[in-house]
Coordinates of C-alpha atoms and ligand atoms in Angstrom, one line a residue:
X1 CA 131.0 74.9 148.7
X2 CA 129.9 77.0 145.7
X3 CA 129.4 80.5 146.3
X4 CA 126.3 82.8 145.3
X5 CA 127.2 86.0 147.3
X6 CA 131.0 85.7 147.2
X7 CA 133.3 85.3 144.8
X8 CA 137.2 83.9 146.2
X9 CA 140.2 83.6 144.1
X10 CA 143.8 82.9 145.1
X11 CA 146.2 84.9 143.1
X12 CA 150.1 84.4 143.6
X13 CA 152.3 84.7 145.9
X14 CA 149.4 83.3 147.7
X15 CA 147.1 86.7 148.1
X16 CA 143.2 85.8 148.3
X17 CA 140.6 88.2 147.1
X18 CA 137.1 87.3 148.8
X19 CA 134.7 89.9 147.0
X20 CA 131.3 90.4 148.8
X21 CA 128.9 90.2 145.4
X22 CA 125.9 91.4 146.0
X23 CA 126.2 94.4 143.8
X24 CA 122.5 95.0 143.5
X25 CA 121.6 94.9 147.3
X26 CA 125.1 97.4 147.9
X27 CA 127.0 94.2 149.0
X28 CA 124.8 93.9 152.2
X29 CA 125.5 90.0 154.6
X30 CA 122.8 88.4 154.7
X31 CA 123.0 85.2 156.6
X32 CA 124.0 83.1 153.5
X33 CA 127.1 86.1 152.8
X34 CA 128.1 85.0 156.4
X35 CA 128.1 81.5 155.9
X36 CA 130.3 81.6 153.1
X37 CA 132.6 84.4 154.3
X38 CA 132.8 81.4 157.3
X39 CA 133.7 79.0 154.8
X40 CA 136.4 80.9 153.3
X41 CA 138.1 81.2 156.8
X42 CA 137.9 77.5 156.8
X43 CA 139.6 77.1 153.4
X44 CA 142.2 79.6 154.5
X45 CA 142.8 78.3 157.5
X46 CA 142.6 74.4 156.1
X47 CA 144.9 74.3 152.9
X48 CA 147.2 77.2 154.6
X49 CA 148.1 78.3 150.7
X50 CA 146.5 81.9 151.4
X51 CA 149.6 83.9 152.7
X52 CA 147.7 88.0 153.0
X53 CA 143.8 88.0 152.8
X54 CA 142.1 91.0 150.7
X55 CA 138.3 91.7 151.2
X56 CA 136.5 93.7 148.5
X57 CA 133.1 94.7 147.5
X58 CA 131.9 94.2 144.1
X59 CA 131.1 96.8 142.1
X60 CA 131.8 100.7 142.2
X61 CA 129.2 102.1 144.5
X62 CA 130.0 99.5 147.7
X63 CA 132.0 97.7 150.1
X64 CA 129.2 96.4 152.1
X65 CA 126.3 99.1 152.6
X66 CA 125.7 96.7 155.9
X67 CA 123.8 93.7 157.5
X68 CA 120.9 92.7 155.2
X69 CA 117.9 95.0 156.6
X70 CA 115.5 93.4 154.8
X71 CA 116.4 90.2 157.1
X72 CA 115.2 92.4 160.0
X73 CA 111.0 92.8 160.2
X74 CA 110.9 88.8 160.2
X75 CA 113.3 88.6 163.4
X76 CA 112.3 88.3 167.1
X77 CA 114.8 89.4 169.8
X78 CA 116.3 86.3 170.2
X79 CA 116.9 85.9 166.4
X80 CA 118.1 89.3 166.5
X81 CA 120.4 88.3 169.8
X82 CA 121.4 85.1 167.9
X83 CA 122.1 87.1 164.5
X84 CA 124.5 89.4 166.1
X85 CA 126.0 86.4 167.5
X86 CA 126.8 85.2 164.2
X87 CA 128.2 87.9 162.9
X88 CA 130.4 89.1 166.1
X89 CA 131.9 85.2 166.2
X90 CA 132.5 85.3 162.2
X91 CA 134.2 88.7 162.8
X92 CA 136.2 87.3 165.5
X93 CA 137.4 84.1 163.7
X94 CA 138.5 86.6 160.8
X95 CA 140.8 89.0 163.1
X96 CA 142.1 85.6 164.7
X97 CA 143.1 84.7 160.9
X98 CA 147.0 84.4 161.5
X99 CA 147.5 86.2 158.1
X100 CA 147.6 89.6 157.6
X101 CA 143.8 90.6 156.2
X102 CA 143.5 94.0 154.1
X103 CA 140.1 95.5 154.0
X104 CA 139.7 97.0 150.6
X105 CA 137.0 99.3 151.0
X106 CA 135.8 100.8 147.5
X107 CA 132.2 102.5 148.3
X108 CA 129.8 102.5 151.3
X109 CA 131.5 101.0 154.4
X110 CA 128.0 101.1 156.6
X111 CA 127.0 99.4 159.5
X112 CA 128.2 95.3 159.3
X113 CA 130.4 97.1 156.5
X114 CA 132.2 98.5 158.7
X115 CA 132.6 96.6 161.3
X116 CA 133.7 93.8 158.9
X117 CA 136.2 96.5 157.5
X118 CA 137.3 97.2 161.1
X119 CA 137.8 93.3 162.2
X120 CA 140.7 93.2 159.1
X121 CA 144.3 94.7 160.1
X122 CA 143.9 97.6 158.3
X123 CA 142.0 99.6 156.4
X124 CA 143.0 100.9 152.9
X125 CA 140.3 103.1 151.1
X126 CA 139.3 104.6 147.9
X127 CA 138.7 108.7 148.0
X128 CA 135.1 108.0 147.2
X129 CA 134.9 105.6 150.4
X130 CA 132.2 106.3 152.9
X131 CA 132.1 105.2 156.7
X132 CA 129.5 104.7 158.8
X133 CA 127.3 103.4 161.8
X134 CA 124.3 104.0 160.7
X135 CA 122.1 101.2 162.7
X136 CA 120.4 104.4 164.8
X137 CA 118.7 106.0 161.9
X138 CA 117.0 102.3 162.0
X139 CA 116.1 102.6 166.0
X140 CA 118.7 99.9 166.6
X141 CA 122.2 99.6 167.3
X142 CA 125.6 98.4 165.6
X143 CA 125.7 94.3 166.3
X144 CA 128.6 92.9 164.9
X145 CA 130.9 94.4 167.3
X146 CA 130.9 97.8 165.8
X147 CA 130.4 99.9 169.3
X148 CA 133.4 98.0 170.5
X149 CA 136.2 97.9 167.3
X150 CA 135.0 101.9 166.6
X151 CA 135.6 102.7 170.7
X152 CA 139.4 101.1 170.8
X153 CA 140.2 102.5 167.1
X154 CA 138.9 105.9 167.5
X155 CA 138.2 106.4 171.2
X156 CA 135.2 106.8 172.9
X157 CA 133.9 109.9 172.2
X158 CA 134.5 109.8 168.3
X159 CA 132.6 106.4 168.2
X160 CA 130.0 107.9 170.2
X161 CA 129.8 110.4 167.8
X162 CA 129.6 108.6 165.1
X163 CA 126.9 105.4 166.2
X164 CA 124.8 108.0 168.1
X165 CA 124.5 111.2 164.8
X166 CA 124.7 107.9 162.7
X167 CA 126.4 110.2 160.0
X168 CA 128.6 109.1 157.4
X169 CA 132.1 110.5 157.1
X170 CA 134.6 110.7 154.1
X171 CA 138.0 108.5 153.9
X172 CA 139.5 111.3 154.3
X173 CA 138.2 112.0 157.4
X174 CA 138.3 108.3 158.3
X175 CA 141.8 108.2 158.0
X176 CA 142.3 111.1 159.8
X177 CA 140.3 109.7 162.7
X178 CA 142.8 106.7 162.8
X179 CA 140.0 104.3 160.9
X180 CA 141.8 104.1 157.7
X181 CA 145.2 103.5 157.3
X182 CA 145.6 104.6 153.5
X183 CA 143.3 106.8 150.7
X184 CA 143.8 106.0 147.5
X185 CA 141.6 107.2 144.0
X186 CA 139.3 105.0 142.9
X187 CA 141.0 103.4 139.9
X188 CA 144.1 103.1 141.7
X189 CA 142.6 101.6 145.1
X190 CA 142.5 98.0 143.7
X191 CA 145.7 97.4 142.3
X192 CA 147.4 99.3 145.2
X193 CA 146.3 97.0 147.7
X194 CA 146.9 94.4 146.0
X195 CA 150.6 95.4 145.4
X196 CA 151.0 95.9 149.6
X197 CA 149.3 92.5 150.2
X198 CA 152.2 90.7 147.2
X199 CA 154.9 92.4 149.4
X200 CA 153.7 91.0 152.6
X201 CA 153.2 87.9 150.7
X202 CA 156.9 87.7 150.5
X203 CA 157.7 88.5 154.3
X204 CA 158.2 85.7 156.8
X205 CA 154.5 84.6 157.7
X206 CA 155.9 83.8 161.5
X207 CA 157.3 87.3 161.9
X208 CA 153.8 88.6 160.8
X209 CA 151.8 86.4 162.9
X210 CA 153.9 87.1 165.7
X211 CA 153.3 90.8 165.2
X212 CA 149.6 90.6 164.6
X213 CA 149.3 88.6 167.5
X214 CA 151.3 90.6 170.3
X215 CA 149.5 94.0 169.0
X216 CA 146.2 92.2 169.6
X217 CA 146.9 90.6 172.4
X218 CA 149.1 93.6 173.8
X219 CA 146.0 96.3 173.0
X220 CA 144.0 94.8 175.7
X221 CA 146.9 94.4 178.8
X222 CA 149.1 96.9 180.5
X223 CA 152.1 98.1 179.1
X224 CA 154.6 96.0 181.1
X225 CA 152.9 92.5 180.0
X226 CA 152.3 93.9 176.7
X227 CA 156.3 94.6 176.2
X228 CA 156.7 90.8 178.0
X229 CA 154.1 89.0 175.3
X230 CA 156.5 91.1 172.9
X231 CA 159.9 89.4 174.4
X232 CA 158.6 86.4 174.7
X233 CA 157.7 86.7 170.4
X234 CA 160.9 88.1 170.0
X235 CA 162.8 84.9 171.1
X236 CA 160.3 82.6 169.6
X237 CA 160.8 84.2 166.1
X238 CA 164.6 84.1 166.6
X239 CA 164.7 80.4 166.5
X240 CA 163.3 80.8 162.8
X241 CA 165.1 79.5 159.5
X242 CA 163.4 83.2 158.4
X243 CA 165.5 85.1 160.9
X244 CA 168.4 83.4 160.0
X245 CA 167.8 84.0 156.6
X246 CA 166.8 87.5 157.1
X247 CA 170.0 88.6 159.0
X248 CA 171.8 86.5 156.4
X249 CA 170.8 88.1 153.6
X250 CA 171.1 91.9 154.8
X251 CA 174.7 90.7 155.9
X252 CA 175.4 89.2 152.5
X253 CA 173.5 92.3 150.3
X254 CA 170.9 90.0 148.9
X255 CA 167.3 90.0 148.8
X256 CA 166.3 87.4 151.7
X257 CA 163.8 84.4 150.4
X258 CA 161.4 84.1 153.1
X259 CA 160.3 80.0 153.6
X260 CA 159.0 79.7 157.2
X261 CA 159.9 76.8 159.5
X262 CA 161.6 76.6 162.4
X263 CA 165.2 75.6 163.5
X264 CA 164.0 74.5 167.2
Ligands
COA301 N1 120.3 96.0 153.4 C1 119.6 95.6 152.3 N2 119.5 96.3 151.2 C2 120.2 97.4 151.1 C3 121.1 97.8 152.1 C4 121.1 97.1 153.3 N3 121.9 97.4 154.3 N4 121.7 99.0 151.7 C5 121.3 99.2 150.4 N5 120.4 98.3 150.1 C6 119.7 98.2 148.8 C7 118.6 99.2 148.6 O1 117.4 98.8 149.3 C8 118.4 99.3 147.1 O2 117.7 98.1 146.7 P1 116.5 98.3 145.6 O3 117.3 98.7 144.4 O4 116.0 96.9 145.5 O5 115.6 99.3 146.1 C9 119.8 99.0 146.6 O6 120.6 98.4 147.7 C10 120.6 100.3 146.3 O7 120.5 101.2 147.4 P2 119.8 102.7 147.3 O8 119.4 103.0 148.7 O9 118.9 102.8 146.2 O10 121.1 103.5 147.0 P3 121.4 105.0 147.3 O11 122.7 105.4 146.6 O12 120.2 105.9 147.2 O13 121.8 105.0 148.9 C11 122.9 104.2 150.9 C12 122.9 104.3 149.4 C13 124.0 103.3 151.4 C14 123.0 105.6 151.6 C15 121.5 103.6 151.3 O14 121.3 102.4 150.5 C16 121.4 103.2 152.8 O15 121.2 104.0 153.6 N6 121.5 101.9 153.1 C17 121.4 101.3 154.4 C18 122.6 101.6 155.2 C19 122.4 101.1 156.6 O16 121.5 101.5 157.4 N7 123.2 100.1 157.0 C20 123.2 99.5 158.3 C21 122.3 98.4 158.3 S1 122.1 97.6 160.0

């Protein structure tokens, strides 16, 4: 599929970098942006080459300023139901990625922004970074899950807060909310994300999507099953060449190589 309002590259050790290019419109999904955001979980999923998933926004001013408003005066409310759809199942196939998926948030995070940023594992932002739920200022309401991912990451009064003032708050502030899990300065935000995703390029892909998994799954069942769903990982990724290799290699005072498989 070629690609007008993406761009995707794989660097090595296997980290993709899907930038949202729409510079001019602030990076804002519009249905096509969706699609192919869609078909980049496809490819990722298909040739399984992508090890740690990195979303951007292309240039300086934004990640993604939001869902496409101008898409909005020609929708009825079933369009508008079937459009929020979209987005929530896209948003769901990409936090069910079982690579890690970094949201690199360089600008505006607003609206679909940030609710894209919030379906990634973590957040890591530049100082300038600001976040946002702005859909009330528009007489409508967050869409693509953003009530939801902003209630279990901040609680339910801060995400109140937030998608009922509609006001934008700094990464600073984001981070201190629990939003963003790292501020970095502009210049510095790209390559330093980039360096985290190459290290956990390099870790055993079972142990992290065994970890991503139990902490998803976990988040949403009591404690006793969540530790359970944890035990039950634990074994599984114990019958792993990695974990062999892993104890190995501390054992023997070497740097373990990380291949994935299993042993049985
Ligand atoms: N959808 C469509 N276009 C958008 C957009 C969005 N969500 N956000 C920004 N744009 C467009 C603007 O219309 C403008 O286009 P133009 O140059 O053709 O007029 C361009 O991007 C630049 O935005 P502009 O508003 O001029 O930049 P700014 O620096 O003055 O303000 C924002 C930046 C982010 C505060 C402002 O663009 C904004 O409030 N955007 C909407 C945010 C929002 O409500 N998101 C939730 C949508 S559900």
């Amino acid at each position: 599929m070629a690609y007008e309002n993406i761009i995707f590259e794989v660097k090595d050790p296997g980290v993709g970098l899907l930038t949202i290019n729409r510079p001019k419109a602030l990076n804002a999904l519009n249905p096509g942006t969706l699609d192919e955001i869609n078909d980049v979980i496809d490819t990722v999923e298909r040739e399984g080459n992508v090890r740690v998933l990195v979303i951007t926004g292309a240039g300086e001013k934004a990640f993604v300023a939001g869902a496409d408003i101008t898409e909005f005066p020609k929708m009825n409310a079933l369009e508008a139901y079937l459009f929020a759809l979209k987005g929530q199942k896209l948003f769901f196939r990409l936090e069910q990625l079982p690579v890690p998926v970094i949201a690199c948030v360089n600008g505006f995070c607003l609206g679909g922004g940030c609710e894209l940023a919030m379906s990634c594992d973590f957040i890591f932002a530049s100082e300038k970074a600001k976040f946002g739920q702005p859909e009330i200022n528009l007489g409508i309401i967050p869409g693509f899950g953003g009530t939801q991912r902003l209630a279990r990451l901040v609680g339910r009064a801060k995400a109140k807060e937030l998608c009922m003032t509609g006001e934008m708050i700094s990464a600073e502030e984001a981070r201190a909310i629990g939003l963003v899990a790292r501020v970095f300065p502009a210049d510095q935000l790209l390559e330093e994300t980039l360096k985290v995703a190459t290290a956990l390029a390099q870790k055993s892909q079972i142990a992290l999507r065994s970890i991503k998994k139990v902490i998803d799954e976990g988040v949403g069942v009591d404690l006793r099953s969540g530790c359970e769903l944890e035990a039950n990982a634990f074994g599984l990724v114990f019958t792993s060449e990695d974990a062999r290799e892993g104890v190995n290699a501390f054992l023997e005072k070497r740097k373990a190589q990380f291949k994935g498989g299993f042993t049985a």
